[in-house]
């Protein structure tokens, strides 16, 4: 048996050379064979076996003739299977039963083998952080190096990035190391050269998916080309897995109906927009809006930028679970009817009348004070992220729209007349339209109409604002325009009294206004004569006539008158 032969770290070809000497009575023997076993007495394994004197090769070398002499001879055989092993060789010669075996001597056993290239490759990887935000980014530094002793050509550096990352990388060598410079998008699978002491440094900038969750774990590896031994393979991979993903979504909400005031009985339309200006997606967020009791609402919703919500239409409050990806939004349109009994509704009627005999009428009373706006319509919408999502600016997670509730328009009118009131003379009507509500009056259609009676002839009409139209053919005056809250408009109508007119002439105009704030002039009222004590009565005047007094004669006068008439008649006959 040979001494211990340690071929660890060596590679093929492996050549065993030895000197042998044996003693036999003749050249007849069964076989010569060589076994090996792991150092320490493991089960032998046959390497070579030669049969008979011609030494026909068994599992080892080709035919070799060994003479029967007992002198020393040198032999060699190739044993590549021993590469890398710590082993012992066992030499045997067996004779047949008719031959006496004298002995076998083995000496000068030598092993020739190639030392395998050895290089301690290693790799490190870090992004320098312990947490990251979905929708943000991380930058990995990956360094592959060779601690020697031998250089490595054609090593492979690889890194398959997680699906949540979209990466672009560059590389630079140091100490003679070479790699693909980049930039390259996607995974790393680079063939590099690493001399002893050399390195290659990758910088991978990776965008994190806005929908990523959990923990980012990422492994990079380095591997030598075939035939190179790495004595410490445990440092050939590196994993960065301490990056906990913390979603961060800047949710915000806005709400407006586009007006500053509203009238009970009318409607408002709110636009409510919830959005995500953050880096991370915000699935499962909640948009809520509890409408005031004075509102009866129906809403619809549409998403933008990937946002999703309940499409509707839905009646009642909003309490919707929505998905808001980074940059996405959901837009609600809520159409709400305001209860007619909401604070600030129509209150009272300011028109009053006092009976007075013209001409001339007293000056009209001052306009009544406006009805107060006795309330507000306040409504708040909110948006909230689901659990586990951080909102860095929660102050914009609610929005409130406040409208002042106004009383609807309440238009009344007084009508007075001036003139000599003689047949054929001119008269003027003065109509003062007053809006005592807290909402302006201006809707499609005429706010005032006056048809003069037949014993008057229309001449013209004017107004302090708006448009007054005198239709001569129909004896009709109309007025269209705006009457602001607590304001008045004066309409003047000029006409003539027909020459044959007599008696009392009365007239009233009709006022049309929006008494319930629904945008339509559905309410009507007639003008009032402020000179009478009765409310809502027409304006009238009496047509004046001229009387010529006839003197009454006593009997003496009658006698004298008779003589005068008789003398006048006699004179006429004589002539």
Coordinates of N, CA and C in Angstrom, one line a residue, residues 321-458:
X321 N -66.6 52.5 -1.3 CA -65.3 51.9 -1.3 C -64.7 52.0 -2.6
X322 N -63.5 52.7 -2.7 CA -63.0 53.1 -4.0 C -61.5 52.6 -4.1
X323 N -61.0 52.5 -5.3 CA -59.6 52.2 -5.5 C -59.0 53.4 -6.2
X324 N -57.9 53.9 -5.5 CA -57.2 55.1 -6.0 C -55.8 54.8 -6.3
X325 N -55.4 54.4 -7.5 CA -54.0 54.3 -7.8 C -53.3 55.6 -7.7
X326 N -52.0 55.5 -7.7 CA -51.2 56.8 -7.7 C -51.5 57.6 -8.9
X327 N -51.9 58.8 -8.7 CA -52.3 59.7 -9.9 C -53.8 59.5 -10.3
X328 N -54.5 58.6 -9.7 CA -55.9 58.4 -10.1 C -56.9 59.2 -9.2
X329 N -58.1 59.2 -9.7 CA -59.2 60.0 -9.0 C -60.5 59.4 -9.3
X330 N -61.5 59.7 -8.4 CA -62.9 59.4 -8.7 C -63.7 60.7 -8.5
X331 N -64.7 60.9 -9.4 CA -65.5 62.2 -9.4 C -66.9 61.8 -9.3
X332 N -67.5 62.4 -8.2 CA -68.9 62.2 -7.9 C -69.7 63.4 -8.3
X333 N -70.9 63.2 -8.9 CA -71.8 64.3 -9.2 C -73.1 64.0 -8.5
X334 N -73.4 64.9 -7.5 CA -74.5 64.7 -6.6 C -75.5 65.9 -6.9
X335 N -76.7 65.5 -7.4 CA -77.8 66.5 -7.6 C -78.7 66.4 -6.5
X336 N -78.9 67.6 -5.8 CA -79.6 67.6 -4.5 C -80.8 68.6 -4.6
X337 N -82.0 68.2 -4.2 CA -83.1 69.1 -4.1 C -83.1 69.6 -2.7
X338 N -83.3 71.0 -2.6 CA -83.3 71.6 -1.3 C -84.7 71.7 -0.8
X339 N -85.0 71.3 0.4 CA -86.4 71.3 0.9 C -86.9 72.8 0.9
X340 N -88.1 72.9 0.5 CA -88.7 74.3 0.5 C -88.9 74.8 1.9
X341 N -88.8 74.0 2.9 CA -89.0 74.4 4.3 C -87.7 74.7 5.0
X342 N -86.6 74.6 4.2 CA -85.3 74.9 4.8 C -85.2 76.3 5.3
X343 N -84.4 76.5 6.4 CA -84.3 77.9 6.9 C -83.9 78.9 5.8
X344 N -84.6 80.1 5.8 CA -84.3 81.0 4.8 C -85.3 81.0 3.7
X345 N -86.4 80.3 3.8 CA -87.4 80.2 2.8 C -88.3 81.5 2.8
X346 N -89.3 81.5 1.9 CA -90.1 82.7 1.7 C -90.9 83.0 3.0
X347 N -90.8 84.2 3.4 CA -91.5 84.6 4.7 C -92.3 85.9 4.4
X348 N -93.6 85.8 4.6 CA -94.4 87.0 4.6 C -94.6 87.7 3.3
X349 N -95.4 88.8 3.3 CA -95.7 89.6 2.1 C -95.6 91.0 2.5
X350 N -94.7 91.8 2.0 CA -94.5 93.1 2.4 C -95.4 94.1 1.8
X351 N -96.3 93.8 0.9 CA -97.1 94.7 0.2 C -98.2 95.2 1.1
X352 N -98.4 96.5 1.2 CA -99.5 97.1 2.0 C -100.2 98.2 1.2
X353 N -101.4 98.5 1.5 CA -102.1 99.6 0.8 C -102.8 100.5 1.8
X354 N -102.9 101.8 1.4 CA -103.6 102.8 2.1 C -104.5 103.5 1.2
X355 N -105.8 103.6 1.4 CA -106.7 104.3 0.5 C -106.6 105.8 0.5
X356 N -106.5 106.4 -0.7 CA -106.4 107.8 -0.7 C -107.0 108.3 -2.0
X357 N -107.7 109.4 -2.0 CA -108.4 109.9 -3.2 C -107.4 110.8 -3.9
X358 N -107.1 110.5 -5.2 CA -106.3 111.3 -6.1 C -107.1 112.5 -6.5
X359 N -106.5 113.4 -7.3 CA -105.1 113.6 -7.2 C -104.7 114.6 -6.1
X360 N -103.5 114.8 -5.7 CA -102.4 114.0 -6.1 C -102.2 112.9 -5.0
X361 N -101.6 111.8 -5.3 CA -101.4 110.7 -4.3 C -100.2 111.1 -3.4
X362 N -100.2 110.6 -2.2 CA -99.0 110.8 -1.4 C -97.8 110.1 -1.9
X363 N -96.6 110.4 -1.5 CA -95.4 109.6 -1.9 C -95.5 108.2 -1.4
X364 N -95.0 107.3 -2.2 CA -95.1 105.8 -1.8 C -94.3 105.6 -0.6
X365 N -94.7 104.6 0.2 CA -93.9 104.3 1.4 C -92.6 103.7 1.1
X366 N -91.6 103.8 2.0 CA -90.3 103.2 1.7 C -90.4 101.7 1.5
X367 N -89.5 101.1 0.7 CA -89.5 99.7 0.5 C -89.3 98.9 1.8
X368 N -89.9 97.8 1.9 CA -89.8 97.0 3.2 C -88.4 96.5 3.3
X369 N -87.9 96.1 4.5 CA -86.6 95.5 4.6 C -86.6 94.2 4.0
X370 N -85.4 93.7 3.5 CA -85.3 92.4 2.9 C -85.5 91.3 3.9
X371 N -86.0 90.2 3.4 CA -86.2 89.0 4.3 C -84.8 88.5 4.6
X372 N -84.5 88.1 5.8 CA -83.1 87.7 6.2 C -82.9 86.3 5.6
X373 N -81.6 86.0 5.3 CA -81.2 84.7 5.0 C -80.9 84.0 6.3
X374 N -81.8 83.1 6.7 CA -81.8 82.6 8.1 C -81.1 81.3 8.2
X375 N -80.1 81.0 7.5 CA -79.4 79.7 7.6 C -78.4 79.5 6.6
X376 N -77.6 78.4 6.7 CA -76.6 78.0 5.7 C -76.8 76.5 5.4
X377 N -76.3 76.2 4.2 CA -76.3 74.8 3.8 C -74.9 74.3 3.8
X378 N -74.5 73.5 4.8 CA -73.1 73.1 5.0 C -73.0 71.6 4.8
X379 N -72.0 71.2 4.0 CA -71.9 69.8 3.6 C -70.5 69.4 3.5
X380 N -70.0 68.3 4.1 CA -68.6 67.9 4.2 C -68.5 66.5 3.6
X381 N -67.5 66.4 2.7 CA -67.1 65.1 2.1 C -65.7 64.7 2.6
X382 N -65.5 63.4 2.8 CA -64.2 62.9 3.3 C -63.7 61.7 2.5
X383 N -62.4 61.6 2.5 CA -61.7 60.4 1.9 C -60.7 59.8 3.0
X384 N -60.7 58.5 3.1 CA -59.8 57.9 4.0 C -59.1 56.6 3.4
X385 N -57.8 56.5 3.6 CA -57.1 55.3 3.1 C -57.4 54.1 4.0
X386 N -57.2 52.9 3.4 CA -57.4 51.7 4.2 C -56.2 51.5 5.1
X387 N -56.4 50.6 6.1 CA -55.4 50.3 7.1 C -54.1 49.9 6.5
X388 N -53.0 50.4 7.1 CA -51.6 50.0 6.6 C -51.1 51.0 5.6
X389 N -51.9 52.0 5.1 CA -51.4 53.0 4.2 C -51.3 54.3 4.9
X390 N -50.1 54.9 4.8 CA -49.8 56.2 5.4 C -50.2 57.3 4.5
X391 N -50.8 58.3 5.1 CA -51.2 59.6 4.4 C -50.3 60.7 5.0
X392 N -49.3 61.2 4.2 CA -48.4 62.2 4.8 C -49.1 63.6 5.1
X393 N -50.2 63.9 4.4 CA -50.9 65.2 4.5 C -52.4 64.9 4.8
X394 N -52.8 64.5 6.0 CA -54.2 64.2 6.2 C -55.1 65.4 6.2
X395 N -54.5 66.6 6.3 CA -55.3 67.8 6.3 C -56.2 68.1 5.2
X396 N -55.9 67.4 4.0 CA -56.7 67.6 2.8 C -57.7 66.5 2.6
X397 N -58.0 65.7 3.6 CA -58.8 64.5 3.5 C -60.3 64.8 3.7
X398 N -60.6 66.1 3.9 CA -62.0 66.5 4.0 C -62.2 67.8 3.3
X399 N -63.4 68.1 2.8 CA -63.8 69.3 2.1 C -65.2 69.7 2.4
X400 N -65.4 70.9 2.7 CA -66.8 71.4 3.1 C -67.2 72.5 2.1
X401 N -68.4 72.4 1.6 CA -69.1 73.5 0.8 C -70.2 74.1 1.7
X402 N -70.1 75.4 1.8 CA -71.1 76.2 2.6 C -71.8 77.2 1.7
X403 N -73.1 77.1 1.6 CA -73.9 78.0 0.9 C -74.9 78.7 1.9
X404 N -75.0 80.0 1.6 CA -76.0 80.8 2.4 C -77.4 80.5 1.8
X405 N -78.3 80.2 2.7 CA -79.7 79.9 2.2 C -80.5 81.3 2.2
X406 N -80.9 81.6 1.0 CA -81.6 82.8 0.8 C -83.1 82.6 0.6
X407 N -83.9 83.6 1.1 CA -85.3 83.6 0.8 C -85.5 83.8 -0.7
X408 N -86.5 83.2 -1.3 CA -86.7 83.5 -2.8 C -87.1 84.9 -3.0
X409 N -87.2 85.3 -4.2 CA -87.6 86.6 -4.6 C -89.1 86.8 -4.1
X410 N -89.4 88.0 -3.7 CA -90.8 88.3 -3.2 C -91.1 89.7 -3.8
X411 N -91.7 89.8 -5.0 CA -91.8 91.0 -5.7 C -93.3 91.5 -5.5
X412 N -93.4 92.8 -5.1 CA -94.7 93.5 -5.0 C -94.6 94.8 -5.8
X413 N -95.7 95.4 -6.0 CA -95.7 96.6 -6.8 C -96.8 97.6 -6.3
X414 N -96.4 98.9 -6.4 CA -97.4 99.9 -6.1 C -97.6 100.7 -7.5
X415 N -98.8 101.2 -7.6 CA -99.1 101.9 -8.9 C -99.9 103.2 -8.5
X416 N -99.4 104.3 -8.9 CA -100.0 105.6 -8.7 C -100.2 106.3 -10.1
X417 N -101.2 107.3 -10.1 CA -101.5 108.0 -11.4 C -101.5 109.5 -11.1
X418 N -101.0 110.2 -12.1 CA -101.0 111.7 -12.0 C -101.5 112.2 -13.3
X419 N -102.1 113.5 -13.3 CA -102.6 114.1 -14.5 C -103.8 115.1 -14.1
X420 N -104.3 115.8 -15.1 CA -105.5 116.7 -14.9 C -106.8 115.9 -14.9
X421 N -106.7 114.7 -15.5 CA -107.9 113.8 -15.5 C -109.1 114.4 -16.3
X422 N -108.8 115.3 -17.2 CA -109.8 115.8 -18.1 C -109.9 115.0 -19.4
X423 N -111.0 114.8 -20.0 CA -111.1 114.1 -21.2 C -110.1 114.6 -22.2
X424 N -109.3 113.8 -22.9 CA -108.4 114.1 -23.9 C -107.0 114.6 -23.3
X425 N -106.9 114.6 -22.0 CA -105.6 115.0 -21.4 C -104.7 113.8 -21.2
X426 N -103.4 114.2 -20.8 CA -102.4 113.1 -20.6 C -102.4 112.7 -19.1
X427 N -102.1 111.4 -18.9 CA -101.9 110.9 -17.6 C -100.6 110.1 -17.5
X428 N -100.0 109.9 -16.3 CA -98.8 109.1 -16.2 C -99.0 108.1 -15.0
X429 N -98.8 106.8 -15.3 CA -98.8 105.8 -14.2 C -97.4 105.6 -13.8
X430 N -97.1 105.5 -12.5 CA -95.8 105.2 -11.9 C -95.9 103.9 -11.1
X431 N -95.3 102.9 -11.6 CA -95.3 101.5 -11.0 C -93.9 101.3 -10.3
X432 N -93.9 101.0 -9.0 CA -92.6 100.7 -8.3 C -92.7 99.2 -8.0
X433 N -91.8 98.4 -8.6 CA -91.7 97.0 -8.3 C -90.6 96.8 -7.3
X434 N -90.9 96.2 -6.2 CA -89.9 96.0 -5.1 C -89.7 94.6 -4.8
X435 N -88.4 94.1 -4.7 CA -88.1 92.7 -4.3 C -87.7 92.7 -2.8
X436 N -88.6 92.3 -2.0 CA -88.3 92.2 -0.6 C -87.6 90.9 -0.1
X437 N -87.4 90.0 -1.1 CA -86.7 88.7 -0.8 C -85.2 88.9 -0.8
X438 N -84.5 87.9 -0.3 CA -83.0 87.9 -0.3 C -82.4 87.3 -1.5
X439 N -83.2 86.9 -2.4 CA -82.7 86.4 -3.7 C -83.1 87.3 -4.8
X440 N -82.3 87.4 -5.8 CA -82.6 88.3 -7.0 C -83.7 87.7 -7.8
X441 N -84.4 88.5 -8.5 CA -85.5 88.1 -9.4 C -85.1 88.4 -10.8
X442 N -84.8 87.3 -11.5 CA -84.5 87.4 -12.9 C -84.6 86.1 -13.6
X443 N -85.7 85.8 -14.2 CA -86.0 84.5 -14.8 C -86.5 84.8 -16.2
X444 N -86.5 83.8 -17.1 CA -87.0 84.0 -18.4 C -88.5 84.4 -18.4
X445 N -88.8 85.4 -19.3 CA -90.2 85.9 -19.3 C -90.3 87.2 -18.7
X446 N -91.5 87.9 -18.9 CA -91.7 89.3 -18.4 C -92.0 89.2 -16.9
X447 N -91.5 90.1 -16.2 CA -91.8 90.3 -14.7 C -93.0 91.1 -14.5
X448 N -93.4 91.9 -15.5 CA -94.5 92.8 -15.3 C -95.3 93.0 -16.6
X449 N -96.7 93.0 -16.5 CA -97.5 93.2 -17.7 C -98.7 94.1 -17.2
X450 N -99.0 95.1 -18.1 CA -100.1 96.0 -17.8 C -100.9 96.3 -19.1
X451 N -102.2 95.9 -19.1 CA -103.1 96.2 -20.2 C -104.0 97.4 -19.8
X452 N -103.8 98.5 -20.5 CA -104.6 99.7 -20.2 C -106.1 99.5 -20.6
X453 N -107.0 100.1 -19.9 CA -108.4 100.0 -20.3 C -108.7 100.7 -21.6
X454 N -109.9 100.4 -22.1 CA -110.2 100.9 -23.5 C -110.4 102.4 -23.5
X455 N -110.7 103.1 -22.4 CA -110.9 104.6 -22.5 C -109.6 105.3 -22.2
X456 N -108.5 104.6 -22.3 CA -107.1 105.2 -22.3 C -106.4 104.8 -23.6
X457 N -105.6 105.6 -24.1 CA -104.8 105.3 -25.2 C -103.3 105.4 -24.8
X458 N -102.6 104.2 -25.0 CA -101.2 104.1 -24.6 C -100.3 105.0 -25.5

